[in-house]
Amino acid sequence: MKFATTVELKLSNGKYIPALGLGTIPSGDASDVKDQVITAIKAGYRHIDTAWFYGSEKYIGEALKEVFQQGIIKREDLFITTKVWPSFWHSPEKSLDISLKDLGLDYVDLFLQHWPVALHGDQNGQPAVPKNEDGSLKYDDDPVHGTKFIDTYHKLEDILENTTKTKSIGISNYSIPKLKQLLPKIKKHRPVVNQIELHPQLPQRDLVDYCESRGIVIVAYSPVGGPGAPVLEVPLIKELATKYDVSPNEIAEAYHILNGRVALSRSSNLSRIKTITRLPRITEDELEQLYQVGVKDPKRYTCDPWGYGLGFKYWKGDTLSTEFD
Ligand code: NDP
């Protein structure tokens, strides 16, 4: 059986992205991420996904230093993604500089805009989740109709154009309405990926098709639905895992990779990291059956409050996004 860790997808700028990436949101102590990264690289992962917001970049930096020093892997054989958080919307290069310093790197392979919103923050992006006195989120721009998120993307373009700090740029958590606002305003460099929540319970085929028809590769986060792995309870995933003699996690990853998308998996369990790397050859028909699970009964697990109003479907508690309809 082929290994998911060996599959690469071509980006619109001609570069390649490994189709299986290790997620690095800490489950508990952020320092645990160091061992997770070392374990993953030894198991064949070549793609590490992180963000300033996760607070794990320093520990990823320690892991990278160790694997480079021990000659386990070279920098150029890894693909490393980081992201600029909305409270840094005014100064993404400063955010990238902080990430690079913590990671101990001269460049990342991919720099993403984490969310298309502008939260209030100081020059160091603090506080990351700013609140007004009444407890509501403190924005620097109207979260539904504002356009400052486009200014942030333009700054990412400038970083790509004028520095060597990143090889590619992209976006995350962009809905179709937000893409429709951004794409006509791009100066020169289109986003190579859109990183979104995607799994059999949340197929979002309209958004996937919209991106793919414009050459934007989909990077699927929460392939098993995040903490508690609710997606693994889907009976069809269990059935396919038995049929192909792999773990349910490998079915959840294959659902994306065989459809030409990147899957980001995360685990605090080192033995799980080592053993969720195979790529079973699920049939076209089975892939379609997995897709139908969420068409009938969609579930979104990441419903962060700053995502309200972005125009996503099935956003829990959202009333604002209907304004886009
Ligand atoms: P997953 O869907 O892989 O969920 C990981 C969680 O599932 C962990 O808590 C893990 O627990 C648990 N899990 C996995 N397999 C099993 C299993 N077999 N049995 C029980 N529990 C299991 O991923 P994430 O939601 O973390 O997303 C992956 C990555 O995507 C993130 O780390 C991050 O890098 C990125 N991301 C990006 C976002 C964005 O806004 N751009 C938002 C969210 C994620 P355990 O630790 O015990 O294995």
Tab-separated table of N, CA, C and O in Angstrom, residues 77-179:
chain	number	residue	atom	x	y	z
A	77	ASP	N	13.921	19.684	2.298
A	77	ASP	CA	13.042	18.528	2.108
A	77	ASP	C	11.767	18.613	2.961
A	77	ASP	O	10.959	17.687	2.957
A	78	LEU	N	11.626	19.703	3.703
A	78	LEU	CA	10.413	19.896	4.504
A	78	LEU	C	9.570	21.031	3.924
A	78	LEU	O	10.101	21.954	3.304
A	79	PHE	N	8.274	20.942	4.181
A	79	PHE	CA	7.340	22.004	3.756
A	79	PHE	C	6.705	22.544	5.035
A	79	PHE	O	5.999	21.826	5.741
A	80	ILE	N	6.967	23.813	5.315
A	80	ILE	CA	6.487	24.382	6.576
A	80	ILE	C	5.576	25.586	6.299
A	80	ILE	O	5.934	26.501	5.563
A	81	THR	N	4.393	25.505	6.901
A	81	THR	CA	3.380	26.565	6.736
A	81	THR	C	3.194	27.293	8.051
A	81	THR	O	3.101	26.661	9.107
A	82	THR	N	3.123	28.634	8.000
A	82	THR	CA	2.641	29.373	9.166
A	82	THR	C	1.593	30.384	8.714
A	82	THR	O	1.316	30.503	7.513
A	83	LYS	N	0.993	31.073	9.694
A	83	LYS	CA	-0.158	31.940	9.367
A	83	LYS	C	-0.112	33.229	10.173
A	83	LYS	O	0.400	33.237	11.295
A	84	VAL	N	-0.696	34.265	9.583
A	84	VAL	CA	-0.826	35.537	10.304
A	84	VAL	C	-2.233	35.633	10.893
A	84	VAL	O	-3.222	35.446	10.194
A	85	TRP	N	-2.285	35.894	12.187
A	85	TRP	CA	-3.553	35.971	12.928
A	85	TRP	C	-4.237	37.327	12.681
A	85	TRP	O	-3.554	38.324	12.415
A	86	PRO	N	-5.585	37.392	12.758
A	86	PRO	CA	-6.296	38.644	12.450
A	86	PRO	C	-5.894	39.857	13.295
A	86	PRO	O	-6.060	40.992	12.854
A	87	SER	N	-5.360	39.634	14.515
A	87	SER	CA	-4.955	40.797	15.326
A	87	SER	C	-3.633	41.390	14.834
A	87	SER	O	-3.169	42.407	15.328
A	88	PHE	N	-3.022	40.738	13.867
A	88	PHE	CA	-1.798	41.210	13.208
A	88	PHE	C	-2.138	41.665	11.788
A	88	PHE	O	-1.250	41.749	10.955
A	89	TRP	N	-3.416	41.928	11.529
A	89	TRP	CA	-3.845	42.175	10.140
A	89	TRP	C	-3.081	43.334	9.508
A	89	TRP	O	-2.841	43.346	8.305
A	90	HIS	N	-2.640	44.274	10.359
A	90	HIS	CA	-1.948	45.474	9.857
A	90	HIS	C	-0.463	45.236	9.615
A	90	HIS	O	0.187	46.043	8.969
A	91	SER	N	0.098	44.151	10.182
A	91	SER	CA	1.551	43.978	10.066
A	91	SER	C	1.938	42.505	9.911
A	91	SER	O	2.614	41.940	10.772
A	92	PRO	N	1.495	41.879	8.829
A	92	PRO	CA	1.800	40.444	8.666
A	92	PRO	C	3.289	40.131	8.587
A	92	PRO	O	3.714	39.061	9.008
A	93	GLU	N	4.087	41.080	8.100
A	93	GLU	CA	5.521	40.776	8.013
A	93	GLU	C	6.126	40.667	9.404
A	93	GLU	O	6.994	39.838	9.653
A	94	LYS	N	5.627	41.503	10.318
A	94	LYS	CA	6.115	41.424	11.695
A	94	LYS	C	5.740	40.055	12.287
A	94	LYS	O	6.549	39.400	12.962
A	95	SER	N	4.514	39.611	12.006
A	95	SER	CA	4.082	38.297	12.481
A	95	SER	C	4.980	37.200	11.906
A	95	SER	O	5.422	36.289	12.621
A	96	LEU	N	5.272	37.317	10.629
A	96	LEU	CA	6.116	36.305	9.987
A	96	LEU	C	7.522	36.319	10.595
A	96	LEU	O	8.119	35.253	10.820
A	97	ASP	N	8.031	37.506	10.872
A	97	ASP	CA	9.369	37.590	11.480
A	97	ASP	C	9.403	36.876	12.836
A	97	ASP	O	10.359	36.165	13.154
A	98	ILE	N	8.329	37.060	13.617
A	98	ILE	CA	8.264	36.392	14.931
A	98	ILE	C	8.224	34.874	14.727
A	98	ILE	O	8.933	34.112	15.387
A	99	SER	N	7.395	34.440	13.783
A	99	SER	CA	7.288	32.992	13.519
A	99	SER	C	8.632	32.423	13.060
A	99	SER	O	9.062	31.362	13.536
A	100	LEU	N	9.296	33.132	12.155
A	100	LEU	CA	10.586	32.629	11.639
A	100	LEU	C	11.616	32.529	12.760
A	100	LEU	O	12.372	31.550	12.847
A	101	LYS	N	11.613	33.531	13.614
A	101	LYS	CA	12.584	33.515	14.729
A	101	LYS	C	12.308	32.298	15.630
A	101	LYS	O	13.222	31.545	15.977
A	102	ASP	N	11.036	32.098	15.975
A	102	ASP	CA	10.690	30.970	16.856
A	102	ASP	C	10.955	29.628	16.183
A	102	ASP	O	11.396	28.666	16.817
A	103	LEU	N	10.692	29.560	14.898
A	103	LEU	CA	10.914	28.304	14.163
A	103	LEU	C	12.399	28.072	13.875
A	103	LEU	O	12.799	26.956	13.515
A	104	GLY	N	13.189	29.137	13.991
A	104	GLY	CA	14.625	29.027	13.698
A	104	GLY	C	14.882	28.852	12.205
A	104	GLY	O	15.824	28.164	11.798
A	105	LEU	N	14.038	29.496	11.395
A	105	LEU	CA	14.136	29.331	9.941
A	105	LEU	C	14.360	30.678	9.251
A	105	LEU	O	14.030	31.735	9.794
A	106	ASP	N	14.894	30.612	8.032
A	106	ASP	CA	15.045	31.822	7.205
A	106	ASP	C	13.801	32.060	6.359
A	106	ASP	O	13.568	33.153	5.875
A	107	TYR	N	13.066	30.992	6.094
A	107	TYR	CA	11.866	31.122	5.259
A	107	TYR	C	10.873	30.022	5.624
A	107	TYR	O	11.253	28.986	6.180
A	108	VAL	N	9.603	30.290	5.313
A	108	VAL	CA	8.608	29.211	5.346
A	108	VAL	C	8.245	28.903	3.894
A	108	VAL	O	8.533	29.683	2.986
A	109	ASP	N	7.604	27.769	3.706
A	109	ASP	CA	7.198	27.393	2.351
A	109	ASP	C	5.870	28.034	1.990
A	109	ASP	O	5.594	28.257	0.807
A	110	LEU	N	5.063	28.294	3.013
A	110	LEU	CA	3.730	28.831	2.752
A	110	LEU	C	3.326	29.733	3.913
A	110	LEU	O	3.439	29.340	5.090
A	111	PHE	N	2.875	30.942	3.572
A	111	PHE	CA	2.425	31.890	4.595
A	111	PHE	C	0.960	32.194	4.306
A	111	PHE	O	0.612	32.655	3.215
A	112	LEU	N	0.100	31.905	5.296
A	112	LEU	CA	-1.346	32.047	5.086
A	112	LEU	C	-1.936	33.181	5.909
A	112	LEU	O	-1.501	33.433	7.039
A	113	GLN	N	-2.971	33.768	5.354
A	113	GLN	CA	-3.827	34.666	6.132
A	113	GLN	C	-4.786	33.747	6.891
A	113	GLN	O	-5.571	33.021	6.268
A	114	HIS	N	-4.731	33.750	8.235
A	114	HIS	CA	-5.443	32.752	9.032
A	114	HIS	C	-6.970	32.879	8.895
A	114	HIS	O	-7.674	31.878	8.780
A	115	TRP	N	-7.483	34.122	8.936
A	115	TRP	CA	-8.922	34.390	8.786
A	115	TRP	C	-9.090	35.728	8.063
A	115	TRP	O	-8.313	36.660	8.318
A	116	PRO	N	-10.118	35.873	7.226
A	116	PRO	CA	-10.326	37.157	6.536
A	116	PRO	C	-11.087	38.160	7.402
A	116	PRO	O	-12.169	38.624	7.044
A	117	VAL	N	-10.536	38.473	8.555
A	117	VAL	CA	-11.127	39.484	9.443
A	117	VAL	C	-10.002	40.307	10.062
A	117	VAL	O	-8.842	39.882	10.063
A	118	ALA	N	-10.357	41.499	10.594
A	118	ALA	CA	-9.375	42.379	11.246
A	118	ALA	C	-9.758	42.561	12.702
A	118	ALA	O	-10.696	43.301	13.028
A	119	LEU	N	-9.045	41.860	13.594
A	119	LEU	CA	-9.267	42.018	15.031
A	119	LEU	C	-8.327	43.092	15.554
A	119	LEU	O	-7.242	43.314	15.000
A	120	HIS	N	-8.724	43.737	16.645
A	120	HIS	CA	-7.881	44.791	17.205
A	120	HIS	C	-6.671	44.179	17.927
A	120	HIS	O	-6.825	43.292	18.748
A	121	GLY	N	-5.495	44.665	17.586
A	121	GLY	CA	-4.293	44.169	18.271
A	121	GLY	C	-3.208	45.215	18.217
A	121	GLY	O	-3.275	46.137	17.404
A	122	ASP	N	-2.198	45.065	19.079
A	122	ASP	CA	-1.088	46.016	19.020
A	122	ASP	C	-0.062	45.540	17.996
A	122	ASP	O	-0.315	44.599	17.233
A	123	GLN	N	1.096	46.174	17.975
A	123	GLN	CA	2.104	45.828	16.970
A	123	GLN	C	2.594	44.388	17.105
A	123	GLN	O	3.163	43.817	16.186
A	124	ASN	N	2.369	43.781	18.290
A	124	ASN	CA	2.757	42.378	18.483
A	124	ASN	C	1.563	41.443	18.417
A	124	ASN	O	1.614	40.300	18.886
A	125	GLY	N	0.464	41.963	17.866
A	125	GLY	CA	-0.715	41.113	17.694
A	125	GLY	C	-1.419	40.779	18.990
A	125	GLY	O	-2.240	39.866	19.025
A	126	GLN	N	-1.131	41.519	20.073
A	126	GLN	CA	-1.748	41.219	21.365
A	126	GLN	C	-2.873	42.202	21.650
A	126	GLN	O	-2.743	43.363	21.318
A	127	PRO	N	-3.914	41.812	22.329
A	127	PRO	CA	-4.272	40.432	22.647
A	127	PRO	C	-4.798	39.720	21.396
A	127	PRO	O	-5.384	40.360	20.530
A	128	ALA	N	-4.583	38.425	21.338
A	128	ALA	CA	-4.961	37.685	20.127
A	128	ALA	C	-6.476	37.632	19.943
A	128	ALA	O	-6.968	37.591	18.824
A	129	VAL	N	-7.209	37.612	21.072
A	129	VAL	CA	-8.672	37.598	20.993
A	129	VAL	C	-9.177	38.800	21.814
A	129	VAL	O	-9.609	38.653	22.953
A	130	PRO	N	-9.124	40.003	21.234
A	130	PRO	CA	-9.450	41.219	21.990
A	130	PRO	C	-10.953	41.353	22.248
A	130	PRO	O	-11.765	40.992	21.409
A	131	LYS	N	-11.268	41.862	23.427
A	131	LYS	CA	-12.688	41.992	23.799
A	131	LYS	C	-13.007	43.431	24.194
A	131	LYS	O	-12.174	44.126	24.781
A	132	ASN	N	-14.231	43.857	23.901
A	132	ASN	CA	-14.748	45.115	24.416
A	132	ASN	C	-15.189	44.905	25.865
A	132	ASN	O	-15.235	43.763	26.348
A	133	GLU	N	-15.534	46.035	26.527
A	133	GLU	CA	-15.935	45.914	27.944
A	133	GLU	C	-17.144	45.008	28.128
A	133	GLU	O	-17.273	44.336	29.148
A	134	ASP	N	-18.013	44.976	27.124
A	134	ASP	CA	-19.213	44.133	27.260
A	134	ASP	C	-18.946	42.670	26.888
A	134	ASP	O	-19.864	41.853	26.843
A	135	GLY	N	-17.682	42.349	26.619
A	135	GLY	CA	-17.317	40.958	26.342
A	135	GLY	C	-17.375	40.595	24.867
A	135	GLY	O	-16.976	39.498	24.473
A	136	SER	N	-17.853	41.521	24.040
A	136	SER	CA	-17.920	41.218	22.604
A	136	SER	C	-16.532	41.351	21.983
A	136	SER	O	-15.637	42.003	22.546
A	137	LEU	N	-16.338	40.757	20.834
A	137	LEU	CA	-15.032	40.821	20.155
A	137	LEU	C	-14.754	42.243	19.689
A	137	LEU	O	-15.667	42.939	19.214
A	138	LYS	N	-13.485	42.649	19.794
A	138	LYS	CA	-13.116	44.002	19.383
A	138	LYS	C	-12.472	43.939	18.001
A	138	LYS	O	-11.375	43.405	17.843
A	139	TYR	N	-13.198	44.451	17.039
A	139	TYR	CA	-12.709	44.433	15.650
A	139	TYR	C	-12.087	45.775	15.288
A	139	TYR	O	-12.443	46.818	15.846
A	140	ASP	N	-11.209	45.775	14.286
A	140	ASP	CA	-10.715	47.019	13.697
A	140	ASP	C	-11.480	47.345	12.422
A	140	ASP	O	-11.150	48.292	11.734
A	141	ASP	N	-12.440	46.502	12.083
A	141	ASP	CA	-13.170	46.677	10.836
A	141	ASP	C	-14.500	45.940	10.964
A	141	ASP	O	-14.609	44.991	11.739
A	142	ASP	N	-15.474	46.346	10.188
A	142	ASP	CA	-16.760	45.648	10.203
A	142	ASP	C	-16.528	44.190	9.763
A	142	ASP	O	-16.026	43.959	8.656
A	143	PRO	N	-16.882	43.220	10.635
A	143	PRO	CA	-16.561	41.825	10.297
A	143	PRO	C	-17.305	41.284	9.076
A	143	PRO	O	-16.867	40.321	8.474
A	144	VAL	N	-18.417	41.918	8.722
A	144	VAL	CA	-19.180	41.411	7.574
A	144	VAL	C	-18.836	42.181	6.300
A	144	VAL	O	-18.522	41.586	5.267
A	145	HIS	N	-18.860	43.515	6.379
A	145	HIS	CA	-18.718	44.307	5.148
A	145	HIS	C	-17.355	44.974	5.008
A	145	HIS	O	-17.085	45.598	3.978
A	146	GLY	N	-16.505	44.872	6.028
A	146	GLY	CA	-15.199	45.544	5.975
A	146	GLY	C	-14.291	44.963	4.900
A	146	GLY	O	-14.497	43.844	4.419
A	147	THR	N	-13.283	45.730	4.509
A	147	THR	CA	-12.380	45.272	3.443
A	147	THR	C	-10.909	45.268	3.884
A	147	THR	O	-10.019	45.052	3.068
A	148	LYS	N	-10.664	45.486	5.169
A	148	LYS	CA	-9.261	45.519	5.624
A	148	LYS	C	-8.573	44.166	5.411
A	148	LYS	O	-7.362	44.085	5.286
A	149	PHE	N	-9.366	43.097	5.393
A	149	PHE	CA	-8.761	41.770	5.167
A	149	PHE	C	-8.085	41.723	3.793
A	149	PHE	O	-7.133	40.969	3.586
A	150	ILE	N	-8.580	42.547	2.865
A	150	ILE	CA	-7.961	42.582	1.530
A	150	ILE	C	-6.603	43.306	1.624
A	150	ILE	O	-5.625	42.899	0.989
A	151	ASP	N	-6.535	44.344	2.464
A	151	ASP	CA	-5.249	45.039	2.689
A	151	ASP	C	-4.208	44.039	3.217
A	151	ASP	O	-3.044	44.066	2.823
A	152	THR	N	-4.662	43.162	4.119
A	152	THR	CA	-3.719	42.167	4.683
A	152	THR	C	-3.198	41.268	3.563
A	152	THR	O	-1.994	41.008	3.482
A	153	TYR	N	-4.104	40.804	2.700
A	153	TYR	CA	-3.652	39.928	1.618
A	153	TYR	C	-2.657	40.664	0.719
A	153	TYR	O	-1.644	40.071	0.293
A	154	HIS	N	-2.916	41.956	0.451
A	154	HIS	CA	-1.967	42.730	-0.372
A	154	HIS	C	-0.584	42.765	0.287
A	154	HIS	O	0.441	42.692	-0.393
A	155	LYS	N	-0.573	42.841	1.612
A	155	LYS	CA	0.726	42.854	2.312
A	155	LYS	C	1.429	41.499	2.182
A	155	LYS	O	2.653	41.433	2.122
A	156	LEU	N	0.642	40.428	2.141
A	156	LEU	CA	1.250	39.106	1.909
A	156	LEU	C	1.876	39.066	0.509
A	156	LEU	O	2.963	38.512	0.306
A	157	GLU	N	1.169	39.665	-0.439
A	157	GLU	CA	1.724	39.720	-1.806
A	157	GLU	C	3.051	40.482	-1.809
A	157	GLU	O	4.006	40.068	-2.477
A	158	ASP	N	3.096	41.583	-1.058
A	158	ASP	CA	4.335	42.378	-0.994
A	158	ASP	C	5.481	41.558	-0.386
A	158	ASP	O	6.625	41.638	-0.838
A	159	ILE	N	5.156	40.780	0.648
A	159	ILE	CA	6.199	39.956	1.286
A	159	ILE	C	6.757	38.957	0.268
A	159	ILE	O	7.969	38.767	0.142
A	160	LEU	N	5.841	38.336	-0.490
A	160	LEU	CA	6.278	37.351	-1.486
A	160	LEU	C	7.125	38.018	-2.577
A	160	LEU	O	8.148	37.476	-3.014
A	161	GLU	N	6.692	39.198	-2.977
A	161	GLU	CA	7.339	39.902	-4.079
A	161	GLU	C	8.715	40.462	-3.672
A	161	GLU	O	9.667	40.391	-4.441
A	162	ASN	N	8.800	40.961	-2.441
A	162	ASN	CA	9.980	41.760	-2.069
A	162	ASN	C	10.942	41.093	-1.105
A	162	ASN	O	11.980	41.673	-0.778
A	163	THR	N	10.583	39.918	-0.575
A	163	THR	CA	11.485	39.268	0.387
A	163	THR	C	11.652	37.793	0.024
A	163	THR	O	10.972	37.287	-0.873
A	164	THR	N	12.530	37.118	0.776
A	164	THR	CA	12.704	35.668	0.575
A	164	THR	C	12.144	34.904	1.780
A	164	THR	O	12.510	33.760	2.021
A	165	LYS	N	11.237	35.569	2.518
A	165	LYS	CA	10.766	34.969	3.775
A	165	LYS	C	9.708	33.882	3.574
A	165	LYS	O	9.407	33.136	4.483
A	166	THR	N	9.089	33.843	2.409
A	166	THR	CA	8.147	32.752	2.114
A	166	THR	C	8.219	32.397	0.631
A	166	THR	O	8.510	33.246	-0.206
A	167	LYS	N	7.937	31.123	0.331
A	167	LYS	CA	7.980	30.666	-1.072
A	167	LYS	C	6.625	30.829	-1.753
A	167	LYS	O	6.550	30.890	-2.977
A	168	SER	N	5.546	30.796	-0.935
A	168	SER	CA	4.197	30.887	-1.489
A	168	SER	C	3.298	31.575	-0.475
A	168	SER	O	3.620	31.605	0.722
A	169	ILE	N	2.174	32.099	-0.955
A	169	ILE	CA	1.187	32.671	-0.030
A	169	ILE	C	-0.192	32.074	-0.309
A	169	ILE	O	-0.476	31.620	-1.419
A	170	GLY	N	-1.016	32.100	0.740
A	170	GLY	CA	-2.357	31.552	0.583
A	170	GLY	C	-3.281	32.087	1.654
A	170	GLY	O	-2.931	33.017	2.394
A	171	ILE	N	-4.444	31.468	1.739
A	171	ILE	CA	-5.497	31.959	2.630
A	171	ILE	C	-6.089	30.795	3.418
A	171	ILE	O	-5.873	29.632	3.074
A	172	SER	N	-6.843	31.154	4.439
A	172	SER	CA	-7.505	30.137	5.248
A	172	SER	C	-8.848	30.692	5.708
A	172	SER	O	-8.978	31.903	5.937
A	173	ASN	N	-9.818	29.810	5.837
A	173	ASN	CA	-11.148	30.193	6.315
A	173	ASN	C	-11.800	31.249	5.423
A	173	ASN	O	-12.472	32.155	5.915
A	174	TYR	N	-11.590	31.138	4.128
A	174	TYR	CA	-12.284	31.999	3.162
A	174	TYR	C	-13.512	31.265	2.637
A	174	TYR	O	-13.399	30.161	2.098
A	175	SER	N	-14.665	31.902	2.770
A	175	SER	CA	-15.914	31.402	2.181
A	175	SER	C	-16.005	31.922	0.744
A	175	SER	O	-15.187	32.769	0.328
A	176	ILE	N	-17.005	31.474	0.015
A	176	ILE	CA	-17.186	31.979	-1.365
A	176	ILE	C	-17.415	33.502	-1.370
A	176	ILE	O	-16.769	34.208	-2.153
A	177	PRO	N	-18.284	34.039	-0.502
A	177	PRO	CA	-18.459	35.510	-0.537
A	177	PRO	C	-17.150	36.265	-0.309
A	177	PRO	O	-16.898	37.286	-0.950
A	178	LYS	N	-16.316	35.770	0.592
A	178	LYS	CA	-15.039	36.459	0.853
A	178	LYS	C	-14.082	36.297	-0.336
A	178	LYS	O	-13.343	37.222	-0.675
A	179	LEU	N	-14.108	35.123	-0.974
A	179	LEU	CA	-13.262	34.926	-2.171
A	179	LEU	C	-13.705	35.869	-3.289
A	179	LEU	O	-12.877	36.426	-4.005
